mmCIF file of C-alpha atoms and ligand atoms in Angstrom:
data_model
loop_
_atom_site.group_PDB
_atom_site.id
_atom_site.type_symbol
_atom_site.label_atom_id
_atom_site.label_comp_id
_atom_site.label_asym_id
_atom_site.label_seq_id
_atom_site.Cartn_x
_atom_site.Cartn_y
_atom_site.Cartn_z
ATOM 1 C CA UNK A 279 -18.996 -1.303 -13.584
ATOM 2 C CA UNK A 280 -19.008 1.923 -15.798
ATOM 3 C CA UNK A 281 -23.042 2.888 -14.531
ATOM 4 C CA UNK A 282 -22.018 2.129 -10.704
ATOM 5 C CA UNK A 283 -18.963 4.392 -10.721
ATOM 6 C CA UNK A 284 -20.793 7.032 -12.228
ATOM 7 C CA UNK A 285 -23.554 6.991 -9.819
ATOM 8 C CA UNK A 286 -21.331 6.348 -6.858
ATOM 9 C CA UNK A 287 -18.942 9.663 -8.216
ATOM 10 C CA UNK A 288 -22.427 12.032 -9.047
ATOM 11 C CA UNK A 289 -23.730 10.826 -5.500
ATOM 12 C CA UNK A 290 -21.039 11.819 -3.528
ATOM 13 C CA UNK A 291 -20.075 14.887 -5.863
ATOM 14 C CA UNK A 292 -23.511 15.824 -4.958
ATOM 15 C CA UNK A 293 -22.062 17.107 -1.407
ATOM 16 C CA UNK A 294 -19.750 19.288 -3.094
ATOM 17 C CA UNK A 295 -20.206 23.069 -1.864
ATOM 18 C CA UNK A 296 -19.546 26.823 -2.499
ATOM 19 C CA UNK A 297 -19.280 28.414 0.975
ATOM 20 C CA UNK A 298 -18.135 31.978 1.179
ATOM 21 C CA UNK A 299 -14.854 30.837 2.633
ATOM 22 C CA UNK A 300 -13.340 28.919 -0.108
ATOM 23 C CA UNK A 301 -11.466 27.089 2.410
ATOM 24 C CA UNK A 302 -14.117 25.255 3.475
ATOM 25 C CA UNK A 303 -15.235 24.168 -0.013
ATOM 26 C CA UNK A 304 -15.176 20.551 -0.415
ATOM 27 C CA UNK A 305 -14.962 17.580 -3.262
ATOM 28 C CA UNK A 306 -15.098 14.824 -2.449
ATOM 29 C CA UNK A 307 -15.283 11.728 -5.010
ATOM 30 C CA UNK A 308 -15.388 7.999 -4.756
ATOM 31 C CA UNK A 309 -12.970 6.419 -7.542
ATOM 32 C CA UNK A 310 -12.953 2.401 -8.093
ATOM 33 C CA UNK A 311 -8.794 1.224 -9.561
ATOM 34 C CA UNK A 312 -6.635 -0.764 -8.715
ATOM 35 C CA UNK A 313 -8.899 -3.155 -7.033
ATOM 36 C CA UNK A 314 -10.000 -0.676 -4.475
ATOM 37 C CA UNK A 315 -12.796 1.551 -3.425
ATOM 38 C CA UNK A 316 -11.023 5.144 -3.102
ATOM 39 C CA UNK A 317 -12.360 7.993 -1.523
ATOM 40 C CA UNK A 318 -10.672 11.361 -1.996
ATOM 41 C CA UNK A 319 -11.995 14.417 0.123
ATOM 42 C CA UNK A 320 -10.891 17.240 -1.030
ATOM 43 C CA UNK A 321 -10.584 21.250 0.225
ATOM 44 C CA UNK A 322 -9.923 24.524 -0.825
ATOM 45 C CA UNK A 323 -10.823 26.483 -3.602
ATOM 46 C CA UNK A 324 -10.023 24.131 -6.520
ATOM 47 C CA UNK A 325 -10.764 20.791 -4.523
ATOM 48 C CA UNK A 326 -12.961 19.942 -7.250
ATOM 49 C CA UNK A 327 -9.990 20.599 -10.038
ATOM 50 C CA UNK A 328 -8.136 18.508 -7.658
ATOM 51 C CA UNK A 329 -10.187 15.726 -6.464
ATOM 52 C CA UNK A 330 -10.381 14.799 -10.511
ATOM 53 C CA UNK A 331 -6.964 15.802 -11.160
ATOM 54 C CA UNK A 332 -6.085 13.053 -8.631
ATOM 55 C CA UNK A 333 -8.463 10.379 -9.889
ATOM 56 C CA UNK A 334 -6.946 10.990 -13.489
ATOM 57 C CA UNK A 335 -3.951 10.097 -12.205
ATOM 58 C CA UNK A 336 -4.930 7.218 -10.675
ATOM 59 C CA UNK A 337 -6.420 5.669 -13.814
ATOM 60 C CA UNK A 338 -2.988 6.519 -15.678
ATOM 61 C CA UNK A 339 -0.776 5.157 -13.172
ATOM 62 C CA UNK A 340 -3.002 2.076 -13.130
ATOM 63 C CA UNK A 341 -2.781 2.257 -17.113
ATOM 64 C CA UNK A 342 0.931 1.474 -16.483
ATOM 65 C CA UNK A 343 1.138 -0.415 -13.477
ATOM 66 C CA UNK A 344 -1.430 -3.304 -13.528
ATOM 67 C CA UNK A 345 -0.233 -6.590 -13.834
ATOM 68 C CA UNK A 346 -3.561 -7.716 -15.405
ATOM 69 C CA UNK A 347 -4.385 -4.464 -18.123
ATOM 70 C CA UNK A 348 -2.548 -6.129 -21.534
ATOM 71 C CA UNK A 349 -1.213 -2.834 -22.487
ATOM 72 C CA UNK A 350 0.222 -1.571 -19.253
ATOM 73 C CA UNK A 351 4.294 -1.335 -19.119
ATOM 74 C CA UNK A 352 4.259 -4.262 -16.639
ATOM 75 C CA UNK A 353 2.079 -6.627 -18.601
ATOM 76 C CA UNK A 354 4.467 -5.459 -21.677
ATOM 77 C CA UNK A 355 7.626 -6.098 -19.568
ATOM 78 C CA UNK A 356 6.008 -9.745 -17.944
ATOM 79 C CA UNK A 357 5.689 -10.535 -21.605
ATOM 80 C CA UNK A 358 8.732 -9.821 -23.181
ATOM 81 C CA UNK A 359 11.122 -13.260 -23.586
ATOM 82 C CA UNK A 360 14.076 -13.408 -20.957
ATOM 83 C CA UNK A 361 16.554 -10.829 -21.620
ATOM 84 C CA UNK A 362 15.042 -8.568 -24.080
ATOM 85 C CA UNK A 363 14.868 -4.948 -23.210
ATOM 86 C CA UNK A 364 11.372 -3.206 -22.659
ATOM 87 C CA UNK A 365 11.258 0.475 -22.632
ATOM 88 C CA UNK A 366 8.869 1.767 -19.853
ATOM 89 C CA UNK A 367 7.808 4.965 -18.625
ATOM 90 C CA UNK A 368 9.436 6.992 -16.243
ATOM 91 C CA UNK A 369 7.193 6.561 -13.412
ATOM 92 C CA UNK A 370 7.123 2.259 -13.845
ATOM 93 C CA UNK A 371 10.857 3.015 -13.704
ATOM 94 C CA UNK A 372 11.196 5.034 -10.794
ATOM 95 C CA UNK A 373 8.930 2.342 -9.310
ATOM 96 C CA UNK A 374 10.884 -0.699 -9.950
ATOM 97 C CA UNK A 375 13.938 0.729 -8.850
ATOM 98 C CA UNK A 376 12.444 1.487 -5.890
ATOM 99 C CA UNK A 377 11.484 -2.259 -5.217
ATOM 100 C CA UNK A 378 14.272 -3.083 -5.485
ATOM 101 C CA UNK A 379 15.913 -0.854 -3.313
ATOM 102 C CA UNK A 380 13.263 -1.768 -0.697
ATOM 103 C CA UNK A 381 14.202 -5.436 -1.029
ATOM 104 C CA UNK A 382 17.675 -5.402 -0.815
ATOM 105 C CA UNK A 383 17.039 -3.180 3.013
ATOM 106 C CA UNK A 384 14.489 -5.593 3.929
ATOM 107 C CA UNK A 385 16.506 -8.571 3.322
ATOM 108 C CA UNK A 386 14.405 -9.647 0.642
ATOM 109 C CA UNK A 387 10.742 -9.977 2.307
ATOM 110 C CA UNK A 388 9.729 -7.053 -0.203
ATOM 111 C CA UNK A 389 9.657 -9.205 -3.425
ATOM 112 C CA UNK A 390 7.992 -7.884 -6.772
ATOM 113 C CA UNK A 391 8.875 -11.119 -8.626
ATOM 114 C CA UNK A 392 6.457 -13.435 -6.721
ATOM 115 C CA UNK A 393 3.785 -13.045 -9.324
ATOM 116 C CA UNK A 394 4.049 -16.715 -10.247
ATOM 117 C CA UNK A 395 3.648 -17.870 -7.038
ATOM 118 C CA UNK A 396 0.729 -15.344 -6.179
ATOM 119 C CA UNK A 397 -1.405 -16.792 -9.032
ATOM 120 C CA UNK A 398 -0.311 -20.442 -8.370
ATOM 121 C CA UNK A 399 -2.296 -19.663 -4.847
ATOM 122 C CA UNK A 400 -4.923 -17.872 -7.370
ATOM 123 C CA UNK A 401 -4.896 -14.549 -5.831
ATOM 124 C CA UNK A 402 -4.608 -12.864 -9.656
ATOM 125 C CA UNK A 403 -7.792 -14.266 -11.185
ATOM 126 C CA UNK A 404 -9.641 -15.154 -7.080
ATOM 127 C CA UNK A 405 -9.257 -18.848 -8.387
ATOM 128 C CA UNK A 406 -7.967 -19.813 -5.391
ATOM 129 C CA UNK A 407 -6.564 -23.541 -4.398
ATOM 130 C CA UNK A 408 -3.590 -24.396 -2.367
ATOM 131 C CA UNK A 409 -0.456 -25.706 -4.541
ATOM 132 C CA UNK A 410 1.900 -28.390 -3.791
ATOM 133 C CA UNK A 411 5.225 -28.067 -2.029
ATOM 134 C CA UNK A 412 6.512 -29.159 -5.543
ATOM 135 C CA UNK A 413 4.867 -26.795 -7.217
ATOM 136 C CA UNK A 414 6.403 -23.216 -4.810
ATOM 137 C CA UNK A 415 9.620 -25.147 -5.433
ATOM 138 C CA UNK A 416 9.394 -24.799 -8.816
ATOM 139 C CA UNK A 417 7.777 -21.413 -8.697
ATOM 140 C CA UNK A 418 10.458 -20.119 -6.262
ATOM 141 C CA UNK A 419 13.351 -20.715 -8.522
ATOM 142 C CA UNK A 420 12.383 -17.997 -10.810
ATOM 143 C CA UNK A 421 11.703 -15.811 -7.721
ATOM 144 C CA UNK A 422 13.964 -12.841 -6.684
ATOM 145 C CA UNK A 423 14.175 -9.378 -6.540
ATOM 146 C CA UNK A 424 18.237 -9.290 -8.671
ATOM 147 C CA UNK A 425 16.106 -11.354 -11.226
ATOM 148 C CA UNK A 426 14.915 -8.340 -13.282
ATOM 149 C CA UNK A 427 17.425 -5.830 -14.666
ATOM 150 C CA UNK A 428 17.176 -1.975 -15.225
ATOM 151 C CA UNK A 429 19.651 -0.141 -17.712
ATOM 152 C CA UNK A 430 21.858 1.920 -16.667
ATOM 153 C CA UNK A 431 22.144 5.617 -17.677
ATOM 154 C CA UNK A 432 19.307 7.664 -19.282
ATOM 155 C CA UNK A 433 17.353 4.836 -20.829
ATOM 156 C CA UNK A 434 14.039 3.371 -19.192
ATOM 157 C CA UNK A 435 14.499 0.133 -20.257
ATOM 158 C CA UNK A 436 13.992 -3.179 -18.010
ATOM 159 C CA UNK A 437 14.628 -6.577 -18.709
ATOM 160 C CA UNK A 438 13.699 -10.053 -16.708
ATOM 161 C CA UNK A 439 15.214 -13.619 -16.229
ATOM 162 C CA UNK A 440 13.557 -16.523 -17.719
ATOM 163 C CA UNK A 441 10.076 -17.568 -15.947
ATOM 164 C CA UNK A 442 10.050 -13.996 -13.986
ATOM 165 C CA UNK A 443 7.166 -11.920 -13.705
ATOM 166 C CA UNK A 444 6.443 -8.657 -11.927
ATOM 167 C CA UNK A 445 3.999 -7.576 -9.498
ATOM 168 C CA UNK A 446 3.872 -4.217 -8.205
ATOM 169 C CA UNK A 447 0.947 -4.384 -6.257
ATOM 170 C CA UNK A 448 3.046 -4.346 -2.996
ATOM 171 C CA UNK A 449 3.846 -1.141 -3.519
ATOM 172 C CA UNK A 450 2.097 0.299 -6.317
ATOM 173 C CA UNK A 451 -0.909 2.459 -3.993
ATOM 174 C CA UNK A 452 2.041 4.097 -1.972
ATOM 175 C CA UNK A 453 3.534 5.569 -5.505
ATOM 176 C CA UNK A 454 -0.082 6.776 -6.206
ATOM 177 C CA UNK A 455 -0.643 8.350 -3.234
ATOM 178 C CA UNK A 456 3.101 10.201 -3.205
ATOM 179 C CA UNK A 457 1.703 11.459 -6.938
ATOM 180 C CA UNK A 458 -1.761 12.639 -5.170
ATOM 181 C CA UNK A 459 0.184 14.525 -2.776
ATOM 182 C CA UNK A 460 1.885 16.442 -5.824
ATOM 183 C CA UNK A 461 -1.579 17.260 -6.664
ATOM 184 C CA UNK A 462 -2.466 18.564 -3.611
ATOM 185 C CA UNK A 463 1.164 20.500 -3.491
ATOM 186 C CA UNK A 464 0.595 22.108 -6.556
ATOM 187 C CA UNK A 465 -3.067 23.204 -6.370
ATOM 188 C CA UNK A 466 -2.153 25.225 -2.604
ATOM 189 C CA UNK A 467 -4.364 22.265 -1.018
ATOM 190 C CA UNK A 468 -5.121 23.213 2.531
ATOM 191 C CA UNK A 469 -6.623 20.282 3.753
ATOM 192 C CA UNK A 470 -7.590 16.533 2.407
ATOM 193 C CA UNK A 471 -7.912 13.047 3.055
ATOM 194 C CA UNK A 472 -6.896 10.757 0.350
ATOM 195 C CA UNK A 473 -7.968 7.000 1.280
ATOM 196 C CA UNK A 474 -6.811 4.144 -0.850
ATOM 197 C CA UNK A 475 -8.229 0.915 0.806
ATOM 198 C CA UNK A 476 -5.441 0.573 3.586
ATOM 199 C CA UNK A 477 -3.021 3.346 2.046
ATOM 200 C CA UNK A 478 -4.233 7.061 3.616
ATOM 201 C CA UNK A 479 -2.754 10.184 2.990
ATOM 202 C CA UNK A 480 -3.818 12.811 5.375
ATOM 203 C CA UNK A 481 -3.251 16.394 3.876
ATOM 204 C CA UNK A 482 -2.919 19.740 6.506
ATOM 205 C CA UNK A 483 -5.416 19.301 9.600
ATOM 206 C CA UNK A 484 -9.109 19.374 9.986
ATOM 207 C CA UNK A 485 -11.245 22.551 9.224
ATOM 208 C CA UNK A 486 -11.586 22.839 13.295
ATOM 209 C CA UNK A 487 -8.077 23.015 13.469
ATOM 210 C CA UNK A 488 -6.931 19.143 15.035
ATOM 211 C CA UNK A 489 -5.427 16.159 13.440
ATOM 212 C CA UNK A 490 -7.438 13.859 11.495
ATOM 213 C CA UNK A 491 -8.383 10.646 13.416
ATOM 214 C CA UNK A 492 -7.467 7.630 11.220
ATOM 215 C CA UNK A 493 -9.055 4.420 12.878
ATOM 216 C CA UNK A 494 -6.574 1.079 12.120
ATOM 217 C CA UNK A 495 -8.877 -2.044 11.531
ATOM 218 C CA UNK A 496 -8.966 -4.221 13.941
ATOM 219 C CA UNK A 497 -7.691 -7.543 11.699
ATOM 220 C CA UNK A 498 -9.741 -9.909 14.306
ATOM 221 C CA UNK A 499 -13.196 -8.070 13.956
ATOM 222 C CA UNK A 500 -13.028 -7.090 10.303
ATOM 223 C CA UNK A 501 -17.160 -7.566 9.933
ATOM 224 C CA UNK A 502 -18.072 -5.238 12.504
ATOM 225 C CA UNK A 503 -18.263 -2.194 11.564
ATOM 226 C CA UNK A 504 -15.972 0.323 13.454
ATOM 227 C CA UNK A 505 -14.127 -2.492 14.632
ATOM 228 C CA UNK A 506 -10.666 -0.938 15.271
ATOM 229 C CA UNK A 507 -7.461 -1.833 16.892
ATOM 230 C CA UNK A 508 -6.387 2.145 17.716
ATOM 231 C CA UNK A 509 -6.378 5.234 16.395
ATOM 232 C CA UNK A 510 -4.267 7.535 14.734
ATOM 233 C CA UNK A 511 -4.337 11.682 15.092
ATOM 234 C CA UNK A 512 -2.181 12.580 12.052
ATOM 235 C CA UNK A 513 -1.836 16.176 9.928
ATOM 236 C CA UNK A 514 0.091 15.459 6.736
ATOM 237 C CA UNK A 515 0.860 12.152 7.161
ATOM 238 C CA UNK A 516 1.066 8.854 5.460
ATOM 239 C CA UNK A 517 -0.461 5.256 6.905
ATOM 240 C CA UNK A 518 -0.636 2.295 5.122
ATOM 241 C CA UNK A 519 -1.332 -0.751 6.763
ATOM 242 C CA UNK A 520 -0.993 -4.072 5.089
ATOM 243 C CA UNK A 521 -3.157 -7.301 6.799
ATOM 244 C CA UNK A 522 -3.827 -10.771 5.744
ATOM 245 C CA UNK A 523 -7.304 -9.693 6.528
ATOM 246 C CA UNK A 524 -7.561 -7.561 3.177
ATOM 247 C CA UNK A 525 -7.507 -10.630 0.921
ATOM 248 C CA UNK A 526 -7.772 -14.150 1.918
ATOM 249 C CA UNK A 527 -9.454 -17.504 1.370
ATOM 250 C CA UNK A 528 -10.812 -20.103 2.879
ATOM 251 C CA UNK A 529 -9.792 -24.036 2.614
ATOM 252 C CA UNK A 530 -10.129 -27.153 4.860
ATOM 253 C CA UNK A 531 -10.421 -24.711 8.095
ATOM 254 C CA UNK A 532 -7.723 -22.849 7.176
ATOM 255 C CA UNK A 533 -7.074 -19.491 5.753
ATOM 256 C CA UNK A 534 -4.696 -18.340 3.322
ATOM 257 C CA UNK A 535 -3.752 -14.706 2.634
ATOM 258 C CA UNK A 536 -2.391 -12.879 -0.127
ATOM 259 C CA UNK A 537 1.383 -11.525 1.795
ATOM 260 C CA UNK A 538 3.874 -13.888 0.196
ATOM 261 C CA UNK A 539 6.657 -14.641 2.272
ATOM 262 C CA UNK A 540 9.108 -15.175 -0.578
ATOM 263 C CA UNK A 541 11.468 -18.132 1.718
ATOM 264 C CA UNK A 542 8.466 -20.454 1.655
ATOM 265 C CA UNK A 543 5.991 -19.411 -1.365
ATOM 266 C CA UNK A 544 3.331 -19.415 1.265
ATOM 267 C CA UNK A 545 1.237 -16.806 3.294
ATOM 268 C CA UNK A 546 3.274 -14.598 5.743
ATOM 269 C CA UNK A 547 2.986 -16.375 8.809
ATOM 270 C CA UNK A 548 4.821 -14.194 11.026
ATOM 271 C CA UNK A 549 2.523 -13.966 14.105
ATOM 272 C CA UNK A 550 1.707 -10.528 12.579
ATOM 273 C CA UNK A 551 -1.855 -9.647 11.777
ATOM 274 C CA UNK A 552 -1.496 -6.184 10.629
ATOM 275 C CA UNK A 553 1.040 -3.823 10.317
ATOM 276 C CA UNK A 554 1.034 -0.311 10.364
ATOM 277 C CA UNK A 555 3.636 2.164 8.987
ATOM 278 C CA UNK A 556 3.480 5.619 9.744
ATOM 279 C CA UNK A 557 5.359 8.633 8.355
ATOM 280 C CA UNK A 558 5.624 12.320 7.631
ATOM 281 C CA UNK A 559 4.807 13.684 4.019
ATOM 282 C CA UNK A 560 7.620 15.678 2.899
ATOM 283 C CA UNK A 561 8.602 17.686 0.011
ATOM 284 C CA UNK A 562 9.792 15.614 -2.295
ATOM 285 C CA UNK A 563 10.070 12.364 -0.832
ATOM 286 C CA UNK A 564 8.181 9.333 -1.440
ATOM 287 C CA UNK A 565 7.162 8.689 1.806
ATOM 288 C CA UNK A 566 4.079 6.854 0.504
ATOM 289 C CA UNK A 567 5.850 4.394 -1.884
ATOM 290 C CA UNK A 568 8.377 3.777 2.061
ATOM 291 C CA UNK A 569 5.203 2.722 3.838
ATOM 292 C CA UNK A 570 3.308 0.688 1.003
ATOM 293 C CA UNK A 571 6.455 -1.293 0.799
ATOM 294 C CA UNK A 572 7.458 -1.498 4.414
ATOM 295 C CA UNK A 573 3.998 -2.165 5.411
ATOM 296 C CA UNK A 574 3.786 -5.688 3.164
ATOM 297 C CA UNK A 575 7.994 -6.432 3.998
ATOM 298 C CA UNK A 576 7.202 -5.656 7.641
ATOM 299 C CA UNK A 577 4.457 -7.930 8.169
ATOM 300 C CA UNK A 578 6.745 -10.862 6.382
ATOM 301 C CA UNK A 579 9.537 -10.062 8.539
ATOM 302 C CA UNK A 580 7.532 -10.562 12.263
ATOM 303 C CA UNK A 581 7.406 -8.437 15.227
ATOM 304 C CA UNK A 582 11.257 -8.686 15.989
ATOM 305 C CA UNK A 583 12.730 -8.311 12.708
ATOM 306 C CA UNK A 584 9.941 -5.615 12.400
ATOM 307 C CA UNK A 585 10.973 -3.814 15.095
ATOM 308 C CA UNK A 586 15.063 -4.739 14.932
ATOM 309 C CA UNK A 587 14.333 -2.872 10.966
ATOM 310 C CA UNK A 588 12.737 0.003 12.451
ATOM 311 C CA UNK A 589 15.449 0.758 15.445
ATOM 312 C CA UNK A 590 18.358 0.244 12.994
ATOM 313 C CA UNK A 591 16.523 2.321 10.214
ATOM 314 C CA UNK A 592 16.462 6.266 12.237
ATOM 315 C CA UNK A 593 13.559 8.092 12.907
ATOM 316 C CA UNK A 594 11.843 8.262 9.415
ATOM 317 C CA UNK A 595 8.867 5.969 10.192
ATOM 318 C CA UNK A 596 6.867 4.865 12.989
ATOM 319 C CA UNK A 597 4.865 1.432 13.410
ATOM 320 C CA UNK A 598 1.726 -0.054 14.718
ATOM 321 C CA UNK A 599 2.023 -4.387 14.889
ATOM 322 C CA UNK A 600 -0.960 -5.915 15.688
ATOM 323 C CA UNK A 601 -0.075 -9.746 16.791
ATOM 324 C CA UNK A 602 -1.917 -12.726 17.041
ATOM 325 C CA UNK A 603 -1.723 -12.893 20.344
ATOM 326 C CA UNK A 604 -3.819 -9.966 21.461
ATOM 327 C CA UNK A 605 -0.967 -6.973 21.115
ATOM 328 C CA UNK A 606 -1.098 -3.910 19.811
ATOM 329 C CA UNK A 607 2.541 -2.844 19.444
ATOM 330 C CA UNK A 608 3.326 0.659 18.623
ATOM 331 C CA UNK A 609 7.082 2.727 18.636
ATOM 332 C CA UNK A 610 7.584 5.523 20.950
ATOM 333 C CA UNK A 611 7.728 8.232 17.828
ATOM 334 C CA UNK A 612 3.454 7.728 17.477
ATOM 335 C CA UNK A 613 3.256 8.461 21.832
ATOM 336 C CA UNK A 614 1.212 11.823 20.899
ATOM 337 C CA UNK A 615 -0.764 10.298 18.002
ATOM 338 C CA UNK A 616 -2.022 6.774 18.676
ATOM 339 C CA UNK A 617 -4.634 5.858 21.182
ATOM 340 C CA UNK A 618 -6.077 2.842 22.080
ATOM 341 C CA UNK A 619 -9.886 1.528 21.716
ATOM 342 C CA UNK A 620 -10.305 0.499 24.982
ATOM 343 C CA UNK A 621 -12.927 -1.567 23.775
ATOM 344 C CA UNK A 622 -10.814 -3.931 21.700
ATOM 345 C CA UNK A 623 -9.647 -6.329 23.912
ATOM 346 C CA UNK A 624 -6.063 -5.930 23.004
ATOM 347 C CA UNK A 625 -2.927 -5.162 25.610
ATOM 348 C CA UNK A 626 -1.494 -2.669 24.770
ATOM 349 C CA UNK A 627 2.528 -1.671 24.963
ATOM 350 C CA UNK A 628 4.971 0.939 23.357
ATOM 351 C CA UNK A 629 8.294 0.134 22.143
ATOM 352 C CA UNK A 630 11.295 2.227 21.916
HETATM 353 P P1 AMP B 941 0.161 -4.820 0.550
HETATM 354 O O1 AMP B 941 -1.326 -4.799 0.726
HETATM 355 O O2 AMP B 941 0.761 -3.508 0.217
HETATM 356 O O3 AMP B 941 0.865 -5.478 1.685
HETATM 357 O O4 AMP B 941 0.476 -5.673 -0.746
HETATM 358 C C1 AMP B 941 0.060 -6.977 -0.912
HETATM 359 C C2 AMP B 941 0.181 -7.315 -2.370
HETATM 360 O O5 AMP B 941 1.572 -7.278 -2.755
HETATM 361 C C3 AMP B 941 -0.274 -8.723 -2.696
HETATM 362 O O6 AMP B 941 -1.640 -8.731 -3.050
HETATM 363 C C4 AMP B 941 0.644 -9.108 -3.857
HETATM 364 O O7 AMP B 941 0.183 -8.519 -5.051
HETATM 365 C C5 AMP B 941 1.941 -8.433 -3.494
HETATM 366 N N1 AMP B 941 2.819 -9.194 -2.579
HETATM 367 C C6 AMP B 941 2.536 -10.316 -1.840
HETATM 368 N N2 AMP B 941 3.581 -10.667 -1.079
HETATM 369 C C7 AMP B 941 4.569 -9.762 -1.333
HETATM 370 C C8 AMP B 941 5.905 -9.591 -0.848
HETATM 371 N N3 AMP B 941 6.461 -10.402 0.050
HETATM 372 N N4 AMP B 941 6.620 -8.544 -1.355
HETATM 373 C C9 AMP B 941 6.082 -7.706 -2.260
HETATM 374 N N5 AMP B 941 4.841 -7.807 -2.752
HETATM 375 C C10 AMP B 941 4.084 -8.819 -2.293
HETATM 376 MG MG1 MG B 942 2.537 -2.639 0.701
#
């Protein structure tokens, strides 16, 4: 894994370039974390400092968020008997407190504590098999987001119920690309695009001056390539887009995917096959960490509850729903910046 990141970073680091306007320099690298090829472009003058200022981050945020590293702060927490206090960093912190805050406004369909059942299904190690009803049951009673505790006050400390166990990956990318955009922020960034797997981060506009055209995967046509349900034209801009296409499996006909609705222990199925959050980047906010955990609560919820959330919730998101039944949904804030591929087959409609 080592030798094929290298050569994958040196190839692509390869394009990098030293143009009289600085600009229009350019780094751009190709990281593999968190279970996901990354690919930051970077420009400006110190894109380079940058681009690897951002990938160091990644690694160390991954250092303390993986559920499966035996050293990170969530490992250490998952590990800890019920009840017994686990200091943390500040970031893992900040992190889990934002769960939970995003689970108590989505009514629970954000849930960090369904590790349990997420590796019952085998989605932690890909040993994948289909449990019991008996077995969720069981799983499920150790499930809930007011099952894990944080201190009050200045300490960092967290603390779990018996048979809990925490799983950030839910939200976890959004976090890392809110910490990217510091990067960006502080090294006068003009322009970047910061892809995580389905979390992007789109920094100032293209060198020509116009959005950057983000394409959404089209969840029914995910082997051909430039399959796509729409497009987006964003400048400085999250999307993250969470889809039981990303990671499923296969058994007796049926598929499975990895979105847990936490009322049954079983894959979201919602009618949803992708959803799309949109929103501004802005000074700091964590707009990232809102759409990485929207995205996956979202896509639990359905297309109504989806879109009842986002007309009770203001203006400080926009969505893109792609249903099962041939619809691409998208709200009336993304009228300028989405556009159909009239090639997809899908009907299209816009909701206010
Ligand atoms: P995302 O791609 O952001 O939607 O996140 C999916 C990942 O979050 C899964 O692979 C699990 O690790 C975790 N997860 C699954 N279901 C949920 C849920 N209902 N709430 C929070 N995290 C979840
Ligand atoms: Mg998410």
């Amino acid at each position: 894994m080592a030798a094929l990141m290298a050569a994958l970073t040196l190839g692509l680091s390869g394009c990098a370039m030293t143009p009289a306007d600085p600009d229009e320099a350019q780094e751009s690298i190709q990281v593999i974390a968190m279970d996901t090829v990354m690919i930051f472009s970077v420009y400006g003058e110190k894109s380079t400092h940058a681009a690897y200022a951002a990938e160091d981050e990644v690694r160390r945020l991954e250092g303390l968020l993986s559920r499966t590293e035996p050293d990170s702060d969530v490992s250490r927490l998952n590990a800890a008997p019920a009840g017994e206090e686990v200091t943390v960093s500040e970031d893992t912190r900040t992190l889990l407190e934002a769960a939970q805050l995003y689970s108590k406004i989505t009514d629970g369909t954000f849930d960090c504590t369904l590790a349990p059942v997420s590796s019952a299904w085998g989605f932690t190690e890909d040993s994948f098999r289909v449990p019991s009803r008996t077995e969720l049951n069981g799983l499920l009673k150790n499930v809930g987001w007011d099952k894990f505790h944080l201190s009050e006050g200045q300490s960092l400390a967290a603390s779990h119920d018996e048979g809990v166990e925490i799983d950030l990956g839910g939200i976890a990318k959004g976090y890392v690309t809110d910490a990217i955009a510091k990067i960006l922020e502080e090294n006068n960034i003009p322009r970047a695009t910061i892809s995580l797997g389905g979390n992007v981060l789109v920094w100032g506009d293209r060198p020509d001056g116009t959005p950057w055209r983000i394409g959404i995967q089209d969840p029914a046509r995910v082997d051909v390539a430039d399959g796509y349900a729409g497009f987006l034209n964003l400048t400085n801009a999250f999307a993250v887009t969470s889809g039981g296409y990303q990671r499923y499996f296969e058994e007796d006909g049926k598929t499975y995917h990895h979105i847990i609705d936490p009322a049954t222990g079983c894959p979201a199925d919602s009618g949803l096959t992708s959803v799309t959050v949109v929103a501004d980047w802005e000074q700091g906010e964590s707009n990232g960490t809102l759409c990485d955990a929207l995205s996956t609560a979202l896509f639990v919820m359905g297309e109504e509850k989806a879109l009842d959330f986002w007309r009770t919730s203001g203006s400080g998101f926009e969505l893109v729903l792609v249903t099962e039944d041939g619809r691409v949904v998208s709200t009336d804030g993304l009228t300028d910046c989405f556009a159909p591929d009239e090639t997809s087959g899908y009907a299209y409609e816009t909701v206010s």
